[in-house]
Amino acid sequence: MKTLAPEYPFPAAVDDCWKSVLWVLVQGKEILQLDTTRLATGGSSAGGNLAAIMCQRAATLGWPEFSLQLLSVPVTDNTADTGNSESWKENEHTPALQAPKMMWYRNHYLPNESDRSHPEASPLLWEGEWSKLPYAVIVVGELDVLRDEGRAFGQKLRQAGVRADVHLMEGQLHPFIAMDGVLDAGREAITYFCDALRDTMYPASRTERSG
């Protein structure tokens, strides 16, 4: 059973994702013969939010160790709105994800306003050791309300000495990566992710290519 909002609001999705991480490390390792020494997480929009939070929870607990986080147009600050975010204000009425629509999603997932600043709802506000987080590849759309919080997340990683490759996709709306069949920007973003996965999980292949 999927625990989706509004029937199952925050923190149900976070807990579900953590259970999935634990399954991979225990049952998944045995059943699927997974190499759990090489772990990556990733997601888009709300999925990017959850992917970042998994890395932060792991860093807090000291286990497991993720090597990479792939974040597409991630929700990193559920306190952002048109009054405190430039990208929310600029793109309030752009197609695909208008500010009112984003608030509709937020109100269903986080009906309790006091939860919105919780770090497992807003990973940008996490107060843990950012230096313990993994390398990140982040793609954001220029015309997306979530643009600035994605870039801010990358900036905090860099300030902590963590590599963060942040790609601003010019002229793109929120769902561009899902339109890779017709948009060059979507294909380009997926290529960034695939290259990072290959180079992080299989570093020998990078050496072979450079040689």
CSV table of C-alpha atoms in Angstrom, one decimal:
chain,number,residue,atom,x,y,z
A,1,MET,CA,0.0,0.0,0.0
A,2,LYS,CA,1.3,3.4,-0.9
A,3,THR,CA,1.0,6.0,1.8
A,4,LEU,CA,0.1,9.1,-0.3
A,5,ALA,CA,-1.2,12.5,0.9
A,6,PRO,CA,-3.7,13.7,1.7
A,7,GLU,CA,-4.8,10.4,3.3
A,8,TYR,CA,-1.3,9.9,4.6
A,9,PRO,CA,0.5,13.3,5.1
A,10,PHE,CA,4.0,14.1,6.3
A,11,PRO,CA,6.0,12.2,7.5
A,12,ALA,CA,4.5,9.1,5.9
A,13,ALA,CA,6.4,9.5,2.6
A,14,VAL,CA,9.7,10.0,4.4
A,15,ASP,CA,9.2,6.9,6.6
A,16,ASP,CA,8.2,4.9,3.5
A,17,CYS,CA,11.4,5.9,1.7
A,18,TRP,CA,13.6,5.0,4.7
A,19,LYS,CA,11.9,1.6,4.9
A,20,SER,CA,12.9,1.1,1.2
A,21,VAL,CA,16.5,2.0,2.0
A,22,LEU,CA,16.6,-0.5,4.8
A,23,TRP,CA,15.0,-3.2,2.5
A,24,VAL,CA,17.7,-2.6,-0.1
A,25,LEU,CA,20.4,-3.0,2.6
A,26,VAL,CA,19.1,-6.2,4.1
A,27,GLN,CA,16.6,-8.2,2.0
A,28,GLY,CA,17.6,-6.5,-1.3
A,29,LYS,CA,21.2,-7.3,-0.8
A,30,GLU,CA,20.4,-11.0,-0.4
A,31,ILE,CA,17.5,-11.5,-2.8
A,32,LEU,CA,18.9,-9.3,-5.6
A,33,GLN,CA,22.6,-9.7,-4.8
A,34,LEU,CA,23.0,-6.0,-4.7
A,35,ASP,CA,26.4,-4.3,-4.1
A,36,THR,CA,25.4,-2.1,-1.2
A,37,THR,CA,28.8,-0.5,-1.0
A,38,ARG,CA,27.7,1.7,-3.9
A,39,LEU,CA,24.5,3.5,-3.1
A,40,ALA,CA,22.9,6.4,-4.9
A,41,THR,CA,19.6,8.1,-4.4
A,42,GLY,CA,17.6,10.3,-6.7
A,43,GLY,CA,14.2,11.8,-7.6
A,44,SER,CA,12.3,14.6,-9.2
A,45,SER,CA,10.3,17.4,-7.5
A,46,ALA,CA,8.8,15.8,-4.4
A,47,GLY,CA,11.0,12.8,-5.2
A,48,GLY,CA,14.0,15.0,-5.1
A,49,ASN,CA,12.9,16.2,-1.7
A,50,LEU,CA,12.8,12.7,-0.4
A,51,ALA,CA,16.1,11.7,-2.1
A,52,ALA,CA,17.9,14.5,-0.3
A,53,ILE,CA,16.3,13.7,3.0
A,54,MET,CA,17.4,10.1,2.8
A,55,CYS,CA,21.0,11.2,2.5
A,56,GLN,CA,20.6,13.6,5.4
A,57,ARG,CA,19.0,10.9,7.6
A,58,ALA,CA,21.8,8.5,6.7
A,59,ALA,CA,24.4,11.2,7.6
A,60,THR,CA,22.8,11.9,10.9
A,61,LEU,CA,22.7,8.2,11.8
A,62,GLY,CA,26.2,7.5,10.3
A,63,TRP,CA,24.8,4.7,8.1
A,64,PRO,CA,24.4,3.9,5.3
A,65,GLU,CA,26.8,5.8,3.2
A,66,PHE,CA,25.5,7.2,-0.1
A,67,SER,CA,27.9,8.1,-2.8
A,68,LEU,CA,25.6,10.3,-5.0
A,69,GLN,CA,22.3,12.2,-5.0
A,70,LEU,CA,20.6,13.0,-8.2
A,71,LEU,CA,18.1,15.8,-7.7
A,72,SER,CA,15.8,17.1,-10.5
A,73,VAL,CA,13.9,20.3,-9.8
A,74,PRO,CA,13.8,19.3,-6.1
A,75,VAL,CA,11.5,20.7,-3.4
A,76,THR,CA,14.1,21.7,-0.7
A,77,ASP,CA,12.2,24.5,1.1
A,78,ASN,CA,8.6,24.1,2.0
A,79,THR,CA,8.6,27.5,3.7
A,80,ALA,CA,9.2,29.2,0.3
A,81,ASP,CA,6.5,31.3,-1.3
A,82,THR,CA,5.9,34.4,-3.4
A,83,GLY,CA,6.8,36.6,-0.4
A,84,ASN,CA,10.2,35.3,0.3
A,85,SER,CA,11.5,33.6,-2.9
A,86,GLU,CA,12.5,35.4,-6.1
A,87,SER,CA,11.8,32.4,-8.3
A,88,TRP,CA,8.4,31.9,-6.7
A,89,LYS,CA,7.6,35.5,-7.4
A,90,GLU,CA,9.0,35.6,-10.9
A,91,ASN,CA,7.2,32.3,-12.0
A,92,GLU,CA,4.1,32.6,-10.0
A,93,HIS,CA,1.9,32.1,-13.0
A,94,THR,CA,4.1,30.1,-15.4
A,95,PRO,CA,2.5,27.0,-16.9
A,96,ALA,CA,2.9,23.5,-15.4
A,97,LEU,CA,3.6,24.4,-11.8
A,98,GLN,CA,2.1,27.8,-10.8
A,99,ALA,CA,2.6,29.0,-7.3
A,100,PRO,CA,-1.0,28.3,-6.3
A,101,LYS,CA,-0.7,24.7,-7.6
A,102,MET,CA,2.5,24.2,-5.6
A,103,MET,CA,0.7,25.5,-2.5
A,104,TRP,CA,-2.2,23.0,-3.2
A,105,TYR,CA,0.3,20.2,-3.1
A,106,ARG,CA,1.9,21.6,0.1
A,107,ASN,CA,-1.4,22.0,1.9
A,108,HIS,CA,-2.2,18.3,1.3
A,109,TYR,CA,1.3,16.9,2.2
A,110,LEU,CA,1.9,19.4,5.1
A,111,PRO,CA,-1.4,20.4,6.4
A,112,ASN,CA,0.2,21.3,9.7
A,113,GLU,CA,2.1,24.6,9.0
A,114,SER,CA,4.5,24.0,11.8
A,115,ASP,CA,5.8,20.9,10.0
A,116,ARG,CA,6.9,22.9,6.9
A,117,SER,CA,10.2,24.0,8.5
A,118,HIS,CA,11.0,20.6,9.8
A,119,PRO,CA,14.3,19.5,8.1
A,120,GLU,CA,12.6,16.2,6.9
A,121,ALA,CA,10.1,18.4,5.0
A,122,SER,CA,12.6,21.2,4.0
A,123,PRO,CA,16.0,19.6,3.6
A,124,LEU,CA,17.5,23.1,2.8
A,125,LEU,CA,16.9,23.9,6.5
A,126,TRP,CA,18.7,20.8,7.8
A,127,GLU,CA,21.2,21.7,10.6
A,128,GLY,CA,23.3,18.6,10.4
A,129,GLU,CA,26.9,18.3,9.1
A,130,TRP,CA,26.6,19.1,5.4
A,131,SER,CA,30.2,18.0,4.9
A,132,LYS,CA,29.0,14.4,5.4
A,133,LEU,CA,26.5,14.5,2.5
A,134,PRO,CA,27.4,12.9,-0.9
A,135,TYR,CA,28.2,14.5,-4.2
A,136,ALA,CA,25.1,16.0,-5.8
A,137,VAL,CA,24.0,16.6,-9.4
A,138,ILE,CA,21.1,19.1,-9.4
A,139,VAL,CA,19.1,20.3,-12.4
A,140,VAL,CA,16.6,23.2,-12.1
A,141,GLY,CA,14.4,24.9,-14.6
A,142,GLU,CA,14.8,28.7,-15.2
A,143,LEU,CA,11.0,29.2,-15.3
A,144,ASP,CA,10.2,27.0,-12.3
A,145,VAL,CA,9.1,28.3,-8.9
A,146,LEU,CA,11.5,25.7,-7.3
A,147,ARG,CA,14.5,27.1,-9.2
A,148,ASP,CA,16.1,29.1,-6.4
A,149,GLU,CA,15.7,26.5,-3.6
A,150,GLY,CA,17.4,23.9,-5.8
A,151,ARG,CA,20.3,26.2,-6.4
A,152,ALA,CA,20.5,27.2,-2.7
A,153,PHE,CA,20.7,23.5,-1.8
A,154,GLY,CA,23.7,23.1,-4.1
A,155,GLN,CA,25.3,26.2,-2.7
A,156,LYS,CA,25.1,24.9,0.9
A,157,LEU,CA,26.7,21.7,-0.2
A,158,ARG,CA,29.6,23.6,-1.9
A,159,GLN,CA,30.0,25.8,1.2
A,160,ALA,CA,30.5,22.6,3.2
A,161,GLY,CA,33.1,21.4,0.8
A,162,VAL,CA,30.9,18.9,-1.0
A,163,ARG,CA,30.9,18.7,-4.8
A,164,ALA,CA,27.6,19.9,-6.2
A,165,ASP,CA,27.1,20.2,-10.0
A,166,VAL,CA,24.1,22.6,-10.4
A,167,HIS,CA,22.7,22.9,-13.9
A,168,LEU,CA,20.3,25.7,-14.7
A,169,MET,CA,18.2,24.7,-17.8
A,170,GLU,CA,17.5,27.9,-19.6
A,171,GLY,CA,13.9,28.6,-20.7
A,172,GLN,CA,12.6,25.4,-19.0
A,173,LEU,CA,9.5,24.9,-17.0
A,174,HIS,CA,9.2,22.5,-14.0
A,175,PRO,CA,8.5,19.2,-15.9
A,176,PHE,CA,11.1,19.4,-18.6
A,177,ILE,CA,13.0,16.3,-17.7
A,178,ALA,CA,9.8,14.2,-18.2
A,179,MET,CA,9.6,15.6,-21.7
A,180,ASP,CA,12.9,14.3,-22.8
A,181,GLY,CA,11.3,12.7,-25.9
A,182,VAL,CA,10.8,16.2,-27.4
A,183,LEU,CA,13.0,18.5,-25.4
A,184,ASP,CA,16.8,18.6,-25.7
A,185,ALA,CA,17.0,20.0,-22.2
A,186,GLY,CA,15.3,16.9,-20.8
A,187,ARG,CA,17.8,14.6,-22.6
A,188,GLU,CA,20.7,16.8,-21.5
A,189,ALA,CA,19.6,16.6,-17.8
A,190,ILE,CA,19.2,12.8,-18.0
A,191,THR,CA,22.7,12.7,-19.5
A,192,TYR,CA,24.1,14.6,-16.5
A,193,PHE,CA,22.6,12.0,-14.2
A,194,CYS,CA,23.8,9.0,-16.2
A,195,ASP,CA,27.3,10.4,-16.5
A,196,ALA,CA,27.5,11.0,-12.7
A,197,LEU,CA,26.2,7.5,-12.0
A,198,ARG,CA,28.7,5.9,-14.3
A,199,ASP,CA,31.7,7.9,-13.0
A,200,THR,CA,30.7,7.6,-9.3
A,201,MET,CA,29.7,3.9,-9.3
A,202,TYR,CA,32.3,2.7,-11.9
A,203,PRO,CA,35.3,5.0,-11.7
A,204,ALA,CA,37.4,2.7,-13.7
A,205,SER,CA,35.3,3.5,-16.8
A,206,ARG,CA,36.2,7.1,-16.4
A,207,THR,CA,39.9,6.2,-16.3
A,208,GLU,CA,39.6,4.1,-19.4
A,209,ARG,CA,37.8,7.0,-21.3
A,210,SER,CA,40.4,9.5,-20.3
A,211,GLY,CA,43.2,7.2,-21.3
